[in-house]
Structures are given as C-alpha cells and as structure tokens.
Amino acid sequence: MGKFGIGQSVRREEDPRLLTGRGLYVNDVNLPQQTYAYFLRSPHAHAEIKSIDVTAAKAAPGVHAVFTGPDVAADGLGYPGMPAKWKRPDGDPMKYRPQPPLAIDRVRYVGDPVAMVVAETLHQARDAAELIDVDFNSLPSITDTATTLDADAAVIWDDGPDNIVGLFQSGNADAAEAALAGAARVIKRRFVISRVFANYIEPRGAIGDYDPREDRYTLHADVQYPHRVRQVLAEKVFKIPEQNIRVVSRDVGGGFGTKGWQYIEHRLTLWASRKVGRPVKWSSERSEAIQSDEHGRDNVTDAELAFDADGKIVGLRVRTIANIGAYLSAIRNLLSVFSNVGTLIGVYNVPAAHVAVTSVHSNTSPTAPYRGAGRPEATYVIERMFDEAARELGIDPAELRVRNMIVPEDMPVKTALGLTYDCGEFLANQTQALKMADYAGFEARKAEASARGMLSGIGIANPIERSASPSPDFSEVRFSTDGTVTILMGTKSQGQGHETVYKQIVSDRLGLESEDIRVIDGDTDRVAFGIGTMGSRSTVIGGSALHNAAGKIEEKARKIAAHQLEASEADIEFSGGVFRVSGTDSEISLKDVAKASFLPAKLPKGVEPGLIETATFAPEDDTYPNGSHVCEVEIDPETGTVEIINYNVVDDVGVMINPTIVKGQIHGGIAQGVGQILMEQVAYDPKSGQLLSGSFMDYAMPRADNFGPMTIAANEVPTARNPLGVKGAGEAGTVGAMPALMNALMHALSEVGVTDLEMPATPDRIWRAIRDVPV
C-alpha cells in the first residue's frame, strides 16, 4: 500500500477546486440563446382551480410562452409509474396518484405548480407570472400526520375518503401478539418524528435543451442518479429511446436523497425547450425550495417492547402512520416507508416482531428519502424504547442493551424482520464508546452540574443500518496512449469525496500516482451505465466495480508485460505499479505497458490493442454499518437551552478507504441528526395549511455553536459481501445522532419529572415541559 492507497487519510482532491470558486454547479451552466422559466405555485393548501387567465401574462414584455396543466396534458407526457403493488388495509389495491407537471382542476399543497412562464429574462418571467389570474375555490385541508385518519379529517382525494395510501407489513403478527401477551412487562410509547427538509448549499435547477437536428434532448440538472433520470424521462415521460436523451449532472451542491430522481421541472424544461425552440433554464430560489422539493421523515409511531422477568426482550410490535404528502408519483415516495423497517430490530435479539406502516396522504409536499431514508426513524424508535424501558424496569440503559445484544458468535443471523446481519461487534462498539465518554464518571459530573443549577443527561444509541442494497453499478478504467488513466463511474458525487476515494482504490490496486488519474461521473453520454448515489452504496458497489475493473487491467497488462520482458506470465510479479520478472531486475512500469498496448507490434498474439476495461458489480445482499453513539448534555432549566457537552462515536463502516473522509461524513450526519432533534421542522398552520417555515427566518439550521467536542473512533469489521470489505458511511452519523441526543435530553429532564417531549426540542418546548410538570 502506497501513500495514496486504501486506508490513507489523504486530503480530498476536490476541495481546492470547490473552495476557490471553480466548481461547476447547475446554475453555473448557461447555454447560447437560453430562456428562463418561472413557476407560479399554489398559495393554497387545498383548492379547486375554477379558471386560469394567462392573457395578460402572454402579452408581457419578453414572454415566449405561458403553459398551464391542460397544455401539458394535451401533449400526453407520461408519469414515472408505480411498480409497488401494495394493498390498503381493506384489501383494495393501492391507488397510484402521480403529481401532474402543472395542476389540473385542483391544487393539493402550498407550492403545487400551477403555471410555467418562459421569458427572455428571469425578471420578465417572474413579472409575467404575477399577471396570471387564477380563480381558486379554497377547500378544507389536513397537514397534521396524527389526525389524517380521523373520521372528520379533510379528504385529499375524492376516491380515497380515509386518506390511506397503502399498508406495508413485516414480521409475524401472531408471534408478536403471543409474545406481548405472555410478557412480564410491556413498555408502550408513542414517538412523533417530525418533517424536515434538506437544505443543501445550492437549491435545485434544470436546463432543458432540445436539438431538432438530432431530435434529441439534453438535461443539465443536479441529480443523484443521472442514468435513472434518463431512463424515466425516455421510457415513461416522453416515450422515446434512451439514446435520444442525455442527462448531465456536474457539481451537485448537496443532495441527501432529495435530489434523487425525476422532478416535474426536469420534464417541463425539456418539453418547453421543444415548444419555444430554445434552451429553457430554471433555478429554484431559496424561498421556493422548501415549497418545490420533496421533504423527509414525518411519522407517528406507536411501539410496544416486551420483556421477560430477566430483562430479555421477548417481542416487539410497531404501528406507524407515514405521511407521504399529497401525491404518490414514484416508488421513491414510499422508499422511506418500507425499505428500512427491518432495522427496527436494531442490534438486539428480538425473537418475535411485527411492523405495520400505514402510509397516508395530506396537504403537504410529497416526502421521499432524506439522509438515512427510514434508517434514522427505525433506530430512533428502538433506541428510544430501550431508554424508556430502562427507566421503567430500573435497569441501567447500557446494561439493558448488553443483556439483549446479538453477539458475533451468532452471526450470520436472520432477524425476526427478515434481514440477515453478516458481521459486527455490537458489544465492543458500545464498550469502547462508553469508555471514551467516561460513562462511569457521569454521576460525578452530574452532581457538579447540579450545583451550578444545570440538568445533566447522557444518552446511548447503537445504530445499525441496511445499506448498499443489491443493485448493480458500473466502472470503466480507460488508459490513454500516454499512460494516464480515466475512471468513469456510474455513481454520482454530491460532495462525499468520490474523486479522492476512487483514485485511492485505483492507486492501491495499480500503483498509479494521483496526478495520472482522472475521475468522470454524471454524464450519460460519457459513462455507459449507472444506478447513482444513495443509500451509502457508492464505495460498496461502485468502488467494488472499480476494484474489479482495475483487476482486469492488471490481468491484461501482465500478459503484455510478460511479452515485453520476454518472460513467462507465471514469472511476472506486480507491485507498486511495476511488473518484474521474479528473481531478476528486469522490469517495466504499468504506464509503459499501457503505452505499448496501443502498438500492435508490441503485443503478444491474440491480445487486443488498448488497455480499457469495464466491470459491473452487484452484491448478493445488503451491508450493515453499525456503531455506538454516546451523547452528554446539560440543560438550563431557566431557559430550556441545551448544550452538548460531549459526543462520542464508535463506528463500524467496514474497511475505511479514507478515514478522514469517513469521519467527515459522520460529522455531517451527526449535524443533521442534531439539527432535527433540536431545531429543524417543516411546519404548517393546522387550520389553513399554510407553510410556516418557508425560509431560514423560520426554519432553524444548526450552527457550529450548537455542538460540543466530538470524538470519533473506528471498529473496522470487514464484510465479505464485497471485495473491498466496506459497508458504507454516508448515513451513519444521522442514524445514531437522533436517538442518542434525545435519550440524553430525556435523561436530564427525567430529574424534574418530564416524561414526554416531541422533536424539535427547542428551548421554548423544553422550558414549557419543565414548567408544566405537575407539582
């Protein structure tokens, strides 16, 4: 392993370019003769559209076109489709209710797009949109998840009077019922997991460009999986061959799942470009983003955790209401609902379990994966239940977890919710994290804080997540005639450090210097295939594909090297980028082999010229990153202000390609988890359905002064499910941070009698919870 190989904490190679303003984000892209789009969005949570008059807008200066829902419908644009065939609780099929690109007859949430203006400048488009006269008839709305199923709740869809979308179940209902019925103790709690929004550095954007000479569309957009966006646009929306669409995604500016798939602005900018005969650019404004983009989380969960007389779990039952918003446009609106409920088991021996998730519509923006995509929600429930159970049972929270942990000797283990954990040292994680946090010394620190009038709490969470679910991804290693190499990846970076990590994998395998390697992603015309980046899959699957492609390069280069060195292939050794004849000083570098590969006269018989190889890797099963978080807080009971005193993490993400980048991912994930617990929330007025948190004036974001010291350690347990032994690191921080922090808060507040607190735990809520404790 060289200085730039696997396991080295080398600096991110992307950063100098990004930090000096040389990034190329979608809003930096400008095409000749481009026009600008602006969307008029609904000011109502729920209303009928009685009429739309666009006459004045069309006559406004610089306007090329004004489009409404019927205009789009007349051209027959399709929808992404719904492969999931769920049932409703009554046994009827789930109804597919996709969002129209522009509303027809009715709007169903604040921000629902109503009209699209295309003009010479953005200001002209915005001014023209103000001239559109829409006659709305306001209707009753419902935005609160817990009350969507009430008999008197407003109805979002006339053919769905109970607002239920579908029911997903996992586990054995009869076994769980029997376990709870025979348990010595059953702990019951309700948890509300609030709705949040991914506030990335750059809001979304899109440029649609139709070329009539080639009858071909090009979309420039900040998407996380360009090839899948192309597939949906071609097959489902425009119903044309995939080769007739190109999708280009350069620097993304943060994604977190929310920039994943196909938004209505993508298809409309392409469609409008064909209509007006020029490129059409749309850039979301910051205040528009929280209306136009998909949101995350928003669950109400009732959980029951049953124990025997010795504090061993005998059963788990969970019932969740998951708010997916006004529309069901694609499978991504359901991914967080079902794909990670299996991790409700956590890292514990749970012999019987059953989960039922009822997805519902409401007059809110659609929800979709947001950093963790169901993992934080699942871990929050099981880890909060452990602390609640520990208080009721009178057992230390750490000890209760120890009694119930899955041990390495039992692996692989198939859980009661159907997942198969292959490896992990869960007890070792917690033991190390508790030692780092000086858990044994907490009582002394608590006494000292109490003397200062502060409330102290310490919280534990042992997250496990289902990552890198089986699906293929692609890599190409392409040498040039000068011996330099280009890597083409089917994954798509959004700031995670892919360029550096992929170079490290190739450097480790082939012994090349970083400056001789170039990484390309995000362009469907340059990269042959890809699924994209989400769910902590890029290094696990994309990196494994790259590792295998590099292996093919080595195999072919060895044949050429043997021919050049006039030796038997069996006598050739390869190390540090150099082929050597065993036992001699005869050698040739890989770069020189690559140069020779393009000269037929220098090749052995039967070897094809060039040194270019591809590989596609698809794992047979998921990986399971896991760890232990310990958070210590102090609360000022006079103000409700929270201070994080210390935060310690032990994470097992398998083999770390670059430990510094892994720690950065965990830092960022913790920040998003802490943000959700302490301050972040998408809030709607319960009566009008109006969005109350439409800007950073109302949607609070964590800052550096919201955090205390953060220490991260690793317990690398390689998985055998991919050749690199990696498990994924992108969501790890968020998954553990939410329950660890809330457990710490509740531990502190329990001293003054507070037994329930919903997120976000703002100073006002904490102060009121303390004040309202019965004397």
Coordinates of C-alpha atoms in Angstrom, one line a residue, residues 84-349:
A84 CA -45.2 -1.4 -5.9
K85 CA -48.5 -3.3 -5.8
W86 CA -49.4 -2.7 -2.2
K87 CA -52.9 -3.2 -0.7
R88 CA -54.9 -1.0 1.5
P89 CA -56.0 -2.2 5.0
D90 CA -59.3 -3.1 3.5
G91 CA -57.7 -5.3 0.8
D92 CA -58.3 -3.0 -2.1
P93 CA -55.3 -2.1 -4.3
M94 CA -53.3 1.0 -3.6
K95 CA -54.1 3.8 -5.9
Y96 CA -51.4 5.5 -8.0
R97 CA -51.8 9.2 -7.7
P98 CA -49.0 11.0 -9.5
Q99 CA -48.4 14.7 -9.4
P100 CA -49.4 16.5 -12.6
P101 CA -46.5 18.6 -14.0
L102 CA -48.8 21.5 -13.7
A103 CA -52.0 21.3 -11.7
I104 CA -55.3 20.5 -13.4
D105 CA -58.6 21.3 -11.7
R106 CA -57.1 21.1 -8.1
V107 CA -54.1 22.0 -6.1
R108 CA -53.2 19.9 -3.1
Y109 CA -50.4 21.7 -1.2
V110 CA -48.8 25.1 -0.8
G111 CA -46.3 25.1 -3.7
D112 CA -48.1 22.9 -6.1
P113 CA -47.1 24.2 -9.5
V114 CA -50.0 25.9 -11.4
A115 CA -48.4 27.6 -14.4
M116 CA -45.0 27.9 -16.1
V117 CA -43.8 31.2 -17.7
V118 CA -40.9 31.2 -20.2
A119 CA -39.3 34.5 -21.0
E120 CA -36.2 36.2 -22.2
T121 CA -35.0 37.0 -18.7
L122 CA -35.8 35.7 -15.3
H123 CA -37.2 39.0 -14.1
Q124 CA -39.5 39.2 -17.1
A125 CA -40.8 35.6 -16.4
R126 CA -41.4 36.5 -12.7
D127 CA -43.2 39.7 -13.6
A128 CA -45.4 37.9 -16.1
A129 CA -46.3 35.3 -13.5
E130 CA -47.8 38.0 -11.3
L131 CA -50.2 38.8 -14.2
I132 CA -51.7 35.3 -14.2
D133 CA -55.2 35.4 -12.8
V134 CA -56.2 32.2 -11.1
D135 CA -59.6 31.8 -9.5
F136 CA -59.3 29.4 -6.6
N137 CA -62.0 27.9 -4.5
S138 CA -60.4 27.1 -1.2
L139 CA -61.1 23.6 0.3
P140 CA -60.5 22.1 3.8
S141 CA -57.0 20.8 4.3
I142 CA -55.1 18.5 6.6
T143 CA -51.4 18.7 7.3
D144 CA -51.1 17.0 10.7
T145 CA -50.0 13.4 10.3
A146 CA -51.6 12.1 13.5
T147 CA -55.0 13.3 12.5
T148 CA -55.1 12.3 8.8
L149 CA -57.0 9.2 9.7
D150 CA -59.6 10.9 11.9
A151 CA -63.2 10.5 10.7
D152 CA -63.7 14.2 10.3
A153 CA -60.3 14.9 8.6
A154 CA -60.3 16.7 5.3
V155 CA -60.2 14.4 2.3
I156 CA -57.3 14.9 -0.1
W157 CA -58.5 12.7 -2.9
D158 CA -62.2 12.2 -3.6
D159 CA -61.8 8.5 -4.3
G160 CA -59.9 8.0 -1.0
P161 CA -62.2 9.2 1.8
D162 CA -59.9 7.8 4.6
N163 CA -56.7 9.3 3.2
I164 CA -54.9 5.9 3.3
V165 CA -52.5 5.1 0.6
G166 CA -51.4 1.6 1.4
L167 CA -50.3 -0.8 4.2
F168 CA -46.8 -2.3 4.5
Q169 CA -46.2 -5.1 7.0
S170 CA -43.2 -7.1 8.0
G171 CA -42.7 -9.9 10.6
N172 CA -45.1 -12.3 12.2
A173 CA -48.2 -10.6 13.7
D174 CA -49.3 -13.8 15.6
A175 CA -45.9 -14.4 17.1
A176 CA -45.6 -10.8 18.2
E177 CA -49.1 -10.8 19.7
A178 CA -48.3 -14.0 21.6
A179 CA -45.0 -12.7 22.9
L180 CA -46.6 -9.5 24.2
A181 CA -49.5 -11.4 25.8
G182 CA -47.1 -13.6 27.7
A183 CA -44.5 -11.0 28.7
A184 CA -43.6 -10.0 32.2
R185 CA -43.5 -6.3 31.2
V186 CA -44.6 -4.4 28.1
I187 CA -43.4 -0.9 27.5
K188 CA -45.6 1.3 25.3
R189 CA -44.7 4.7 23.8
R190 CA -45.7 7.0 21.0
F191 CA -43.0 8.8 19.1
V192 CA -43.5 11.7 16.6
I193 CA -40.7 12.0 14.1
S194 CA -41.0 15.5 12.6
R195 CA -41.0 16.6 9.0
V196 CA -37.7 18.1 7.8
F197 CA -36.1 19.4 4.7
A198 CA -32.7 19.0 3.0
N199 CA -31.2 22.5 3.0
Y200 CA -28.3 22.0 0.6
I201 CA -25.8 24.6 -0.5
E202 CA -27.4 25.0 -3.9
P203 CA -31.1 24.8 -4.5
R204 CA -32.2 22.6 -7.4
G205 CA -32.1 23.7 -11.0
A206 CA -32.5 22.4 -14.5
I207 CA -31.8 23.4 -18.1
G208 CA -33.7 21.7 -20.9
D209 CA -32.3 21.8 -24.4
Y210 CA -34.0 20.2 -27.4
D211 CA -31.9 19.9 -30.6
P212 CA -34.2 19.4 -33.6
R213 CA -31.3 18.5 -35.9
E214 CA -30.7 15.3 -33.8
D215 CA -34.2 15.1 -32.4
R216 CA -32.5 14.8 -29.0
Y217 CA -33.0 16.3 -25.6
T218 CA -30.2 17.3 -23.1
L219 CA -31.0 17.9 -19.5
H220 CA -28.5 19.7 -17.2
A221 CA -29.6 19.0 -13.7
D222 CA -28.3 18.5 -10.2
V223 CA -29.5 14.9 -9.8
Q224 CA -28.0 12.0 -7.8
Y225 CA -28.6 9.3 -10.4
P226 CA -28.4 10.6 -14.0
H227 CA -28.9 7.3 -15.8
R228 CA -32.1 6.5 -13.9
V229 CA -33.4 10.0 -14.6
R230 CA -32.7 9.5 -18.3
Q231 CA -34.5 6.1 -18.2
V232 CA -37.6 7.6 -16.6
L233 CA -37.7 10.5 -18.9
A234 CA -37.2 8.4 -22.0
E235 CA -39.3 5.3 -21.2
K236 CA -42.1 6.8 -19.0
V237 CA -42.4 10.5 -19.7
F238 CA -41.5 11.2 -23.4
K239 CA -41.7 7.6 -24.6
I240 CA -38.7 7.8 -26.8
P241 CA -35.4 5.7 -27.0
E242 CA -33.0 6.4 -24.2
Q243 CA -30.3 7.4 -26.7
N244 CA -32.5 10.4 -27.6
I245 CA -31.9 11.9 -24.1
R246 CA -28.7 13.0 -22.4
V247 CA -28.5 13.9 -18.8
V248 CA -25.6 15.8 -17.4
S249 CA -25.0 16.3 -13.7
R250 CA -21.9 18.2 -12.7
D251 CA -21.2 19.5 -9.1
V252 CA -24.4 18.9 -7.2
G253 CA -24.1 21.2 -4.2
G254 CA -25.5 18.6 -1.8
G255 CA -28.3 16.1 -2.3
F256 CA -29.1 14.0 0.8
G257 CA -31.6 12.0 -1.2
T258 CA -33.8 14.9 -2.0
K259 CA -32.1 15.5 -5.4
G260 CA -32.5 11.9 -6.3
W261 CA -34.9 11.3 -9.1
Q262 CA -37.2 13.0 -11.6
Y263 CA -38.9 16.2 -10.6
I264 CA -41.6 17.9 -12.7
E265 CA -39.2 20.8 -13.6
H266 CA -36.9 18.3 -15.4
R267 CA -39.6 17.2 -17.9
L268 CA -41.1 20.7 -18.2
T269 CA -37.8 22.4 -19.1
L270 CA -37.2 19.8 -21.8
W271 CA -40.7 19.9 -23.1
A272 CA -40.8 23.7 -23.1
S273 CA -37.5 23.9 -24.9
R274 CA -39.1 22.0 -27.8
K275 CA -42.1 24.2 -27.7
V276 CA -40.2 27.6 -27.8
G277 CA -37.3 26.4 -29.9
R278 CA -34.6 27.5 -27.4
P279 CA -33.0 26.2 -24.2
V280 CA -35.0 26.8 -21.0
K281 CA -33.3 27.3 -17.7
W282 CA -35.0 27.1 -14.2
S283 CA -33.2 27.8 -11.0
S284 CA -35.1 27.4 -7.7
E285 CA -34.9 30.3 -5.4
R286 CA -34.1 29.6 -1.7
S287 CA -37.6 30.6 -0.6
E288 CA -39.1 28.4 -3.4
A289 CA -37.1 25.3 -2.5
I290 CA -39.0 24.3 0.6
Q291 CA -42.2 24.5 -1.4
S292 CA -41.0 22.8 -4.6
D293 CA -38.9 20.0 -3.2
E294 CA -39.7 16.7 -1.5
H295 CA -39.5 16.7 2.3
G296 CA -38.2 14.0 4.7
R297 CA -39.4 11.9 7.6
D298 CA -42.9 12.7 9.1
N299 CA -44.0 9.6 11.0
V300 CA -46.2 8.9 14.1
T301 CA -45.2 5.6 15.7
D302 CA -46.8 3.6 18.5
A303 CA -44.3 1.0 19.7
E304 CA -44.5 -1.9 22.2
L305 CA -41.4 -3.6 23.5
A306 CA -42.0 -6.7 25.7
F307 CA -39.5 -8.2 28.3
D308 CA -39.3 -11.3 30.4
A309 CA -38.6 -11.2 34.1
D310 CA -34.8 -11.1 33.5
G311 CA -34.9 -8.0 31.2
K312 CA -34.6 -10.0 28.0
I313 CA -36.7 -8.9 25.0
V314 CA -39.5 -11.3 24.0
G315 CA -41.3 -9.3 21.4
L316 CA -41.7 -6.0 19.5
R317 CA -44.7 -4.5 17.8
V318 CA -44.7 -1.3 15.9
R319 CA -47.5 0.6 14.2
T320 CA -46.6 3.7 12.2
I321 CA -48.5 6.3 10.3
A322 CA -46.2 7.6 7.5
N323 CA -47.2 10.9 5.8
I324 CA -46.1 10.8 2.1
G325 CA -47.8 14.1 1.2
A326 CA -50.3 15.0 -1.4
Y327 CA -49.1 12.7 -4.3
L328 CA -47.7 9.2 -4.9
S329 CA -45.7 9.9 -8.1
A330 CA -43.0 7.2 -7.9
I331 CA -41.6 4.4 -5.7
R332 CA -39.2 6.9 -4.1
N333 CA -42.3 8.4 -2.2
L334 CA -42.6 5.0 -0.5
L335 CA -38.9 4.1 0.0
S336 CA -38.6 5.5 3.5
V337 CA -41.8 3.9 4.4
F338 CA -40.8 0.3 3.8
S339 CA -37.1 -0.2 2.8
N340 CA -35.6 0.1 6.3
V341 CA -38.3 -1.0 8.7
G342 CA -36.2 -4.2 9.2
T343 CA -33.7 -2.2 11.2
L344 CA -36.3 -1.6 13.9
I345 CA -34.8 -4.8 15.4
G346 CA -31.6 -2.8 16.0
V347 CA -28.6 -4.8 17.2
Y348 CA -30.6 -6.9 19.6
N349 CA -32.0 -10.4 19.9

